[in-house]
Tab-separated table of C-alpha atoms in Angstrom:
chain	number	residue	atom	x	y	z
A	60	UNK	CA	89.724	128.705	112.895
A	61	UNK	CA	88.680	125.197	113.950
A	62	UNK	CA	88.507	122.259	111.582
A	63	UNK	CA	87.017	118.833	112.215
A	64	UNK	CA	89.164	116.078	110.715
A	65	UNK	CA	90.223	112.490	111.069
A	66	UNK	CA	93.944	111.922	111.693
A	67	UNK	CA	96.568	109.143	111.606
A	68	UNK	CA	99.329	109.605	114.269
A	69	UNK	CA	102.817	109.208	112.776
A	70	UNK	CA	104.997	109.920	115.799
A	71	UNK	CA	105.619	112.368	118.610
A	72	UNK	CA	108.453	113.958	120.585
A	73	UNK	CA	108.424	114.932	124.244
A	74	UNK	CA	107.883	118.591	124.993
A	75	UNK	CA	108.380	120.176	128.344
A	76	UNK	CA	107.379	118.268	131.477
A	77	UNK	CA	104.198	116.472	130.429
A	78	UNK	CA	103.393	117.558	126.856
A	79	UNK	CA	104.248	116.324	123.395
A	80	UNK	CA	104.556	117.586	119.834
A	81	UNK	CA	102.596	115.135	117.724
A	82	UNK	CA	103.027	114.705	113.982
A	83	UNK	CA	99.677	113.697	112.490
A	84	UNK	CA	98.621	113.064	108.969
A	85	UNK	CA	95.149	114.608	108.726
A	86	UNK	CA	92.336	114.036	106.224
A	87	UNK	CA	91.606	117.761	105.843
A	88	UNK	CA	95.034	119.408	106.147
A	89	UNK	CA	97.724	116.856	105.266
A	90	UNK	CA	100.718	116.596	107.526
A	91	UNK	CA	100.510	118.718	110.650
A	92	UNK	CA	102.330	119.136	114.014
A	93	UNK	CA	100.341	119.758	117.133
A	94	UNK	CA	101.316	120.716	120.739
A	95	UNK	CA	99.354	118.459	123.058
A	96	UNK	CA	99.422	119.397	126.699
A	97	UNK	CA	99.440	117.208	129.784
A	98	UNK	CA	99.258	113.787	128.025
A	99	UNK	CA	102.280	112.261	129.800
A	100	UNK	CA	100.876	112.545	133.265
A	101	UNK	CA	101.473	109.704	135.608
A	102	UNK	CA	98.572	107.518	136.549
A	103	UNK	CA	95.074	107.143	135.084
A	104	UNK	CA	94.988	110.694	133.603
A	105	UNK	CA	97.654	109.935	130.992
A	106	UNK	CA	96.470	109.905	127.336
A	107	UNK	CA	99.769	109.219	125.670
A	108	UNK	CA	98.415	105.865	124.338
A	109	UNK	CA	96.332	107.870	121.901
A	110	UNK	CA	99.473	109.134	120.223
A	111	UNK	CA	101.213	105.914	119.479
A	112	UNK	CA	102.154	105.364	115.829
A	113	UNK	CA	99.201	104.793	113.518
A	114	UNK	CA	96.534	105.468	116.123
A	115	UNK	CA	93.417	106.685	114.370
A	116	UNK	CA	91.885	109.834	115.764
A	117	UNK	CA	88.779	112.032	115.341
A	118	UNK	CA	89.922	115.574	116.002
A	119	UNK	CA	88.913	119.186	116.071
A	120	UNK	CA	92.053	121.258	115.458
A	121	UNK	CA	93.081	124.872	115.278
A	122	UNK	CA	94.509	126.149	111.955
A	123	UNK	CA	96.575	129.209	111.220
A	124	UNK	CA	97.315	130.912	107.996
A	125	UNK	CA	100.876	131.401	109.226
A	126	UNK	CA	101.432	127.657	109.437
A	127	UNK	CA	103.699	126.065	112.049
A	128	UNK	CA	102.653	124.508	115.368
A	129	UNK	CA	99.062	124.629	116.359
A	130	UNK	CA	96.924	122.809	118.959
A	131	UNK	CA	94.198	120.237	119.111
A	132	UNK	CA	90.941	121.411	120.613
A	133	UNK	CA	89.284	117.945	120.923
A	134	UNK	CA	90.475	114.368	120.099
A	135	UNK	CA	89.314	110.830	120.652
A	136	UNK	CA	90.198	107.442	119.356
A	137	UNK	CA	88.314	106.728	116.076
A	138	UNK	CA	88.985	103.013	115.951
A	139	UNK	CA	90.108	101.306	119.170
A	140	UNK	CA	92.513	98.532	118.138
A	141	UNK	CA	91.429	95.006	119.114
A	142	UNK	CA	94.633	93.099	118.154
A	143	UNK	CA	97.558	95.300	117.289
A	144	UNK	CA	98.637	96.277	120.869
A	145	UNK	CA	98.470	92.702	122.029
A	146	UNK	CA	100.501	91.005	119.219
A	147	UNK	CA	104.203	91.984	119.037
A	148	UNK	CA	104.377	90.939	115.420
A	149	UNK	CA	101.646	93.399	114.483
A	150	UNK	CA	102.783	96.166	116.749
A	151	UNK	CA	106.383	95.861	115.325
A	152	UNK	CA	105.042	95.872	111.751
A	153	UNK	CA	102.994	98.911	112.370
A	154	UNK	CA	105.855	100.776	113.986
A	155	UNK	CA	107.988	100.042	110.949
A	156	UNK	CA	105.290	101.133	108.506
A	157	UNK	CA	104.519	104.304	110.393
A	158	UNK	CA	108.212	105.252	110.212
A	159	UNK	CA	108.230	104.712	106.421
A	160	UNK	CA	105.050	106.802	105.996
A	161	UNK	CA	106.559	109.521	108.208
A	162	UNK	CA	109.618	109.659	106.045
A	163	UNK	CA	107.853	109.539	102.688
A	164	UNK	CA	104.616	111.528	103.066
A	165	UNK	CA	105.434	115.251	103.255
A	166	UNK	CA	102.499	117.096	101.748
A	167	UNK	CA	100.699	119.762	103.911
A	168	UNK	CA	97.508	119.587	101.890
A	169	UNK	CA	94.614	117.050	101.686
A	170	UNK	CA	94.953	113.962	99.612
A	171	UNK	CA	91.763	111.882	100.045
A	172	UNK	CA	92.987	108.817	98.083
A	173	UNK	CA	96.211	108.520	100.103
A	174	UNK	CA	94.500	109.167	103.421
A	175	UNK	CA	91.715	106.659	102.780
A	176	UNK	CA	94.304	104.066	101.749
A	177	UNK	CA	96.294	104.479	104.954
A	178	UNK	CA	93.226	104.647	107.232
A	179	UNK	CA	91.485	101.625	105.638
A	180	UNK	CA	94.749	99.569	105.573
A	181	UNK	CA	95.358	100.104	109.301
A	182	UNK	CA	91.728	99.045	110.130
A	183	UNK	CA	92.016	96.034	107.924
A	184	UNK	CA	95.267	95.025	109.510
A	185	UNK	CA	93.888	95.232	112.967
A	186	UNK	CA	90.981	93.021	111.990
A	187	UNK	CA	93.168	90.208	110.602
A	188	UNK	CA	93.595	87.225	112.921
A	189	UNK	CA	95.887	85.149	110.638
A	190	UNK	CA	97.876	85.132	107.443
A	191	UNK	CA	99.045	88.739	107.867
A	192	UNK	CA	102.743	88.049	107.615
A	193	UNK	CA	103.071	89.591	104.186
A	194	UNK	CA	100.955	92.786	104.977
A	195	UNK	CA	103.945	95.071	105.281
A	196	UNK	CA	105.146	93.992	101.796
A	197	UNK	CA	101.805	94.556	100.154
A	198	UNK	CA	101.358	97.852	102.005
A	199	UNK	CA	104.691	99.216	100.721
A	200	UNK	CA	103.870	98.279	97.133
A	201	UNK	CA	100.408	99.939	97.317
A	202	UNK	CA	101.838	102.980	99.086
A	203	UNK	CA	104.383	103.440	96.295
A	204	UNK	CA	101.519	103.834	93.843
A	205	UNK	CA	100.089	106.690	95.890
A	206	UNK	CA	103.558	108.274	96.069
A	207	UNK	CA	103.941	108.169	92.322
A	208	UNK	CA	106.501	105.489	91.713
A	209	UNK	CA	104.535	102.310	91.925
A	210	UNK	CA	106.002	99.415	89.897
A	211	UNK	CA	103.944	97.539	87.324
A	212	UNK	CA	105.863	94.269	87.660
A	213	UNK	CA	108.394	92.352	89.778
A	214	UNK	CA	110.956	92.750	86.931
A	215	UNK	CA	110.757	96.518	87.203
A	216	UNK	CA	111.635	96.435	90.932
A	217	UNK	CA	114.459	93.920	90.515
A	218	UNK	CA	116.035	95.622	87.557
A	219	UNK	CA	116.105	99.048	89.228
A	220	UNK	CA	117.548	97.615	92.460
A	221	UNK	CA	120.006	95.273	90.804
A	222	UNK	CA	121.574	97.919	88.594
A	223	UNK	CA	121.617	100.819	91.084
A	224	UNK	CA	125.192	101.935	91.561
A	225	UNK	CA	125.395	101.017	95.257
A	226	UNK	CA	122.686	98.392	95.672
A	227	UNK	CA	124.834	95.964	97.584
A	228	UNK	CA	126.248	98.392	100.151
A	229	UNK	CA	122.930	100.077	100.759
A	230	UNK	CA	120.711	97.015	101.430
A	231	UNK	CA	122.975	93.946	101.799
A	232	UNK	CA	120.658	92.486	99.176
A	233	UNK	CA	121.536	89.307	97.359
A	234	UNK	CA	123.554	89.266	94.164
A	235	UNK	CA	121.877	90.071	90.845
A	236	UNK	CA	120.923	86.550	89.904
A	237	UNK	CA	119.489	85.919	93.345
A	238	UNK	CA	117.560	89.244	93.091
A	239	UNK	CA	115.983	88.059	89.802
A	240	UNK	CA	114.716	84.950	91.553
A	241	UNK	CA	112.406	87.194	93.590
A	242	UNK	CA	110.529	88.659	90.549
A	243	UNK	CA	107.732	86.040	90.791
A	244	UNK	CA	107.131	86.921	94.408
A	245	UNK	CA	106.782	90.616	93.683
A	246	UNK	CA	104.433	89.863	90.757
A	247	UNK	CA	102.182	87.969	93.073
A	248	UNK	CA	102.406	90.622	95.712
A	249	UNK	CA	101.328	93.221	93.111
A	250	UNK	CA	98.543	91.223	91.432
A	251	UNK	CA	97.441	88.301	93.602
A	252	UNK	CA	98.642	89.030	97.158
A	253	UNK	CA	96.009	86.813	98.815
A	254	UNK	CA	97.392	83.736	97.126
A	255	UNK	CA	101.063	84.342	97.840
A	256	UNK	CA	103.012	81.809	99.863
A	257	UNK	CA	106.439	83.012	100.832
A	258	UNK	CA	108.786	80.092	101.530
A	259	UNK	CA	110.157	81.345	104.924
A	260	UNK	CA	111.219	84.288	106.938
A	261	UNK	CA	114.527	84.633	105.205
A	262	UNK	CA	112.867	85.108	101.803
A	263	UNK	CA	110.501	87.587	103.364
A	264	UNK	CA	113.312	89.628	104.795
A	265	UNK	CA	115.121	89.542	101.379
A	266	UNK	CA	111.924	90.858	99.695
A	267	UNK	CA	111.698	93.607	102.297
A	268	UNK	CA	115.323	94.593	101.802
A	269	UNK	CA	114.777	94.858	98.042
A	270	UNK	CA	111.624	97.000	98.601
A	271	UNK	CA	113.442	99.383	100.962
A	272	UNK	CA	116.217	99.888	98.414
A	273	UNK	CA	113.530	100.463	95.744
A	274	UNK	CA	112.137	103.195	97.981
A	275	UNK	CA	115.610	104.655	98.549
A	276	UNK	CA	116.003	105.033	94.732
A	277	UNK	CA	112.707	106.995	94.553
A	278	UNK	CA	112.461	108.981	97.857
A	279	UNK	CA	115.129	111.601	98.340
A	280	UNK	CA	117.013	111.305	101.683
A	281	UNK	CA	114.863	108.398	102.896
A	282	UNK	CA	117.728	107.312	105.116
A	283	UNK	CA	117.927	104.430	107.496
A	284	UNK	CA	114.634	102.953	108.758
A	285	UNK	CA	115.520	102.527	112.412
A	286	UNK	CA	112.661	100.155	113.248
A	287	UNK	CA	113.642	97.725	110.642
A	288	UNK	CA	115.999	95.861	112.893
A	289	UNK	CA	113.228	95.305	115.475
A	290	UNK	CA	110.829	94.080	112.757
A	291	UNK	CA	113.416	91.713	111.264
A	292	UNK	CA	114.032	90.125	114.658
A	293	UNK	CA	110.375	89.744	115.479
A	294	UNK	CA	109.469	88.327	112.078
A	295	UNK	CA	112.332	85.857	111.918
A	296	UNK	CA	110.095	82.898	111.076
């Protein structure tokens, strides 16, 4: 059976000589894995760029009642990026967020509110030309709502992280009193993100460390976000 759907690429692994297995969050079918043949060819015939993290696709895909790996019948880019591939800050941020989504979104069924949030957020991010340095923080807070553990206040985030049994070892986050100093930032990120002014890159990295720990408390086996080190280095301003 063929199904027409939009998709958000999460990641891929190499498969055989020139193929890949792509993991895609689809609008119609939730998380799916597809074998895509001959996309790693050398030269102009390569289409591997269409399977970079958070690429937006229009697809026609095969489905099977048995589940497991299937194939894509047709695919094309639904929204060609105009800024993300050319800005290392944006591409690093998107790589990080795609890894978080890959580790937290597991459902193999449609979820229109979640899909539309992800799709529209990616398009919005690509269109921003300035003042996007807090995008990943706002994205994580909004994503947490769709995942069922969205906080209502900065105090809720800080209290849970500060009093978790192994907060210090897991995140290298500041001490409890320093954590509490971040409540106002989180309140603004939650309720007035457009007016937030973060003092500097150090504070922004601390906010992100707290948010990651908050996710670890709510997502089983979230593990280490490998792309965080790259993001921290790129956004060190």
